[in-house]
């Protein structure tokens, strides 16, 4: 897999799956725009330095991906620095778990804005550049709960199901211009997001994984790098589950 000469933006890449994706794409030869919301900006600069240590260029942009102005500023900075944008990875996401009966408007809106609206804002902003280039790769991080649903995660599952439908629509709209759109749906991956689960919840999850173990951020990054590569040029509108078989039910 060779991404030399390509420029990728990876949202929410100060840690976890986003960090692993940024490093994997850099290892494959791409220059990377790393992004995170303000609170994580220290670790963002350290990811940028890890990329530079791989002899790739890195630009760190602090931006809230649910804000149109922030997203446009980030994409303008990427285009001004590198002159082109080839790969957009919509990764940033949060959870605010709650049963529907008790879920607040804020819990619903926060998750829909950061996990779904962000993908629309980032995609709209980079499409301008990709349409002109007549090429591009857009990979969005969904979740298997966007396929299966999950009690206590109606907001998150709805956002992730939205990512899948958005991806399929985008694939139809942009395909004639050489732009592919795919989603990666992780299952149970060890990150800060899943750290908050108790031992019992973790055990219950793992019992349902046919491969019997949790996944790593690197497992997700490998799938993203493939979908971003030349080798995946005839794949669009797909959802690739990286879940050890969990979504099989
Ligand atoms: P994580 O460790 O919590 O990392 C998410 C990153 O996104 C954090 O650095 C976070 O910054 C950043 N972020 C949050 N809100 C943002 C915003 N408004 N603008 C820019 N950046 C923002 O989560 P993860 O497990 O790596 O998850 C990455 C993606 O994979 C998410 O879309 C998630 O839904 C998806 N996913 C994860 C799993 C799993 O098992 N871990 C499973 C399925 C899908 P802060 O630290 O400042 O909040």
XYZ file of N, CA, C and O and ligand atoms in Angstrom, residues 11-19 21 35-41 43 62-67 90-96 113-115 118 141-145 156 160 184-196 215 217 220 242, ligand 1:
284
model
N -9.834 13.392 11.430
C -10.433 14.130 12.548
C -10.352 13.305 13.831
O -10.328 12.073 13.795
N -10.310 14.007 14.960
C -10.260 13.340 16.265
C -9.042 12.442 16.391
O -9.142 11.312 16.880
N -7.860 12.966 15.985
C -6.693 12.071 15.901
C -5.655 12.296 17.005
O -4.521 11.878 16.869
N -6.058 12.921 18.113
C -5.104 13.089 19.231
C -4.883 11.780 19.969
O -3.869 11.604 20.635
N -5.810 10.863 19.855
C -5.658 9.585 20.575
C -6.531 8.504 19.929
O -7.234 8.779 18.946
N -6.461 7.302 20.486
C -7.369 6.223 20.106
C -7.270 5.822 18.637
O -6.179 5.779 18.050
N -8.422 5.557 18.042
C -8.479 5.059 16.666
C -7.972 6.121 15.682
O -7.243 5.801 14.737
N -8.318 7.388 15.911
C -7.881 8.457 15.005
C -6.370 8.573 14.959
O -5.775 8.727 13.887
N -5.722 8.472 16.130
C -4.254 8.534 16.189
C -3.651 7.370 15.400
O -2.719 7.551 14.607
N -4.965 5.733 12.950
C -5.198 5.937 11.508
C -4.175 6.938 10.963
O -3.565 6.713 9.911
N -6.206 16.470 13.680
C -7.201 17.398 14.244
C -7.745 16.866 15.550
O -7.887 15.657 15.723
N -8.048 17.778 16.449
C -8.822 17.421 17.636
C -9.446 18.687 18.196
O -9.068 19.798 17.815
N -10.402 18.498 19.086
C -11.031 19.650 19.725
C -10.057 20.176 20.794
O -9.196 19.442 21.249
N -10.184 21.415 21.170
C -9.191 22.107 22.003
C -8.645 21.307 23.181
O -7.436 21.291 23.401
N -9.527 20.631 23.911
C -9.117 19.977 25.149
C -7.935 19.024 24.958
O -7.154 18.809 25.873
N -7.803 18.457 23.760
C -6.761 17.431 23.557
C -5.576 17.967 22.765
O -4.800 17.201 22.218
N -5.423 19.310 22.721
C -4.446 19.857 21.780
C -2.993 19.511 22.109
O -2.161 19.440 21.228
N -1.827 16.568 23.238
C -1.538 15.263 22.653
C -1.605 15.341 21.130
O -0.953 14.571 20.439
N -6.407 22.533 15.595
C -7.414 22.390 16.644
C -8.734 22.934 16.108
O -8.800 24.078 15.665
N -9.749 22.093 16.085
C -11.045 22.518 15.543
C -12.138 21.595 16.065
O -11.905 20.395 16.244
N -13.299 22.160 16.299
C -14.473 21.378 16.689
C -15.184 20.961 15.396
O -15.709 21.807 14.664
N -15.205 19.672 15.120
C -15.739 19.207 13.826
C -17.261 19.366 13.711
O -17.808 19.166 12.631
N -17.921 19.737 14.804
C -19.360 19.987 14.683
C -19.646 21.457 14.370
O -20.808 21.860 14.268
N -18.580 22.256 14.217
C -18.750 23.680 13.897
C -18.359 23.938 12.441
O -17.232 23.636 12.027
N -13.318 10.755 8.422
C -14.253 11.287 9.415
C -14.272 10.331 10.598
O -14.967 9.311 10.581
N -13.454 10.631 11.610
C -13.276 9.707 12.739
C -13.808 10.240 14.068
O -14.279 9.464 14.889
N -13.733 11.559 14.298
C -14.081 12.100 15.623
C -15.474 11.629 16.046
O -16.405 11.611 15.243
N -15.598 11.246 17.294
C -16.903 10.800 17.779
C -16.933 10.778 19.294
O -15.882 10.715 19.945
N -18.133 10.854 19.846
C -18.323 10.791 21.301
C -19.546 9.927 21.597
O -20.348 9.653 20.712
N -19.654 9.513 22.854
C -20.877 8.839 23.304
C -21.480 9.618 24.473
O -20.746 10.270 25.227
N -22.779 9.557 24.598
C -23.505 10.084 25.772
C -24.611 9.073 26.028
O -25.761 9.285 25.652
N -24.531 15.846 16.500
C -23.687 16.904 15.906
C -22.243 16.455 15.731
O -21.635 16.705 14.692
N -21.691 15.808 16.753
C -20.256 15.451 16.676
C -20.043 14.171 15.857
O -19.038 14.034 15.170
N -20.983 13.241 15.905
C -20.765 11.952 15.227
C -21.330 11.924 13.805
O -20.883 11.105 13.000
N -20.805 16.340 11.673
C -19.385 16.589 11.383
C -18.971 15.960 10.060
O -18.202 16.550 9.296
N -15.880 6.711 9.953
C -15.905 5.663 10.977
C -17.321 5.573 11.550
O -17.804 6.503 12.209
N -17.977 4.465 11.243
C -19.316 4.199 11.765
C -19.152 3.373 13.048
O -18.228 3.597 13.841
N -20.024 2.391 13.251
C -19.913 1.452 14.369
C -20.884 0.326 14.059
O -21.915 0.558 13.399
N -20.603 -0.856 14.565
C -21.561 -1.938 14.311
C -22.918 -1.650 14.966
O -23.932 -2.161 14.509
N -22.951 -0.777 15.976
C -24.263 -0.479 16.582
C -25.137 0.335 15.623
O -26.351 0.392 15.785
N -26.302 7.438 19.680
C -25.069 7.002 19.011
C -25.391 6.066 17.829
O -24.844 6.223 16.731
N -24.585 6.700 13.881
C -23.738 5.782 13.113
C -24.510 5.156 11.947
O -23.934 4.919 10.874
N -16.103 2.363 7.762
C -15.538 1.264 8.539
C -16.339 1.207 9.833
O -16.536 2.239 10.491
N -16.839 0.028 10.166
C -17.666 -0.125 11.372
C -16.925 -0.978 12.398
O -16.933 -2.216 12.308
N -16.272 -0.323 13.365
C -15.585 -1.109 14.402
C -16.582 -1.758 15.361
O -17.708 -1.279 15.545
N -16.113 -2.830 15.995
C -16.896 -3.470 17.062
C -16.371 -2.973 18.396
O -16.437 -1.782 18.686
N -15.789 -3.879 19.191
C -15.280 -3.506 20.517
C -13.771 -3.299 20.432
O -13.002 -4.245 20.312
N -13.365 -2.015 20.469
C -11.953 -1.662 20.303
C -11.462 -1.017 21.600
O -12.154 -0.159 22.166
N -10.274 -1.415 22.072
C -9.741 -0.876 23.341
C -9.252 0.560 23.155
O -8.185 0.790 22.569
N -10.038 1.533 23.618
C -9.648 2.950 23.606
C -10.244 3.601 24.853
O -10.966 2.955 25.614
N -10.005 4.907 24.995
C -10.581 5.644 26.128
C -12.110 5.557 26.107
O -12.761 5.557 27.148
N -12.680 5.482 24.862
C -14.145 5.427 24.742
C -14.712 4.176 25.418
O -15.773 4.209 26.022
N -13.995 3.050 25.313
C -14.505 1.792 25.885
C -13.965 1.541 27.297
O -14.426 0.631 27.982
N -12.997 2.390 27.725
C -12.412 2.249 29.068
C -13.471 2.355 30.157
O -13.380 1.699 31.186
N -14.497 3.211 29.875
C -15.490 3.451 30.927
C -16.402 2.251 31.199
O -17.134 2.239 32.168
N -10.663 -5.683 19.762
C -9.794 -5.207 18.681
C -8.903 -4.075 19.152
O -9.102 -3.516 20.238
N -6.892 -0.258 18.041
C -7.000 0.854 17.084
C -6.272 0.544 15.774
O -6.719 0.918 14.693
N -8.357 -1.230 13.137
C -9.253 -0.331 12.395
C -8.448 0.467 11.371
O -8.858 0.634 10.212
N -15.023 -4.131 11.292
C -13.756 -4.588 11.901
C -14.123 -4.911 13.340
O -14.026 -4.065 14.236
P -11.732 8.304 21.734
O -10.549 7.559 22.263
O -12.692 8.901 22.692
O -11.191 9.423 20.726
C -12.055 10.298 20.066
C -11.272 11.553 19.737
O -12.170 12.481 19.069
C -10.757 12.245 20.999
O -9.419 12.620 20.848
C -11.696 13.426 21.128
O -11.127 14.573 21.755
C -11.999 13.750 19.663
N -13.181 14.605 19.563
C -14.306 14.548 20.316
N -15.153 15.528 19.950
C -14.550 16.219 18.959
C -14.914 17.357 18.197
N -16.094 17.956 18.383
N -14.048 17.827 17.263
C -12.846 17.230 17.072
N -12.450 16.139 17.775
C -13.279 15.645 18.714
O -12.605 7.382 20.781
P -12.199 6.178 19.810
O -12.605 4.922 20.475
O -10.832 6.337 19.287
O -13.290 6.441 18.653
C -12.951 6.947 17.351
C -14.132 6.703 16.429
O -14.393 5.286 16.372
C -15.437 7.363 16.897
O -16.167 7.817 15.789
C -16.165 6.204 17.553
O -17.558 6.411 17.557
C -15.763 5.054 16.672
N -15.923 3.743 17.282
C -15.189 3.365 18.361
C -15.376 2.095 18.898
C -14.599 1.572 20.079
O -14.860 0.454 20.503
N -13.661 2.312 20.604
C -16.327 1.225 18.339
C -17.055 1.656 17.246
C -16.835 2.910 16.710
P -11.363 14.836 23.358
O -10.365 13.968 24.013
O -11.040 16.282 23.524
O -12.770 14.508 23.669
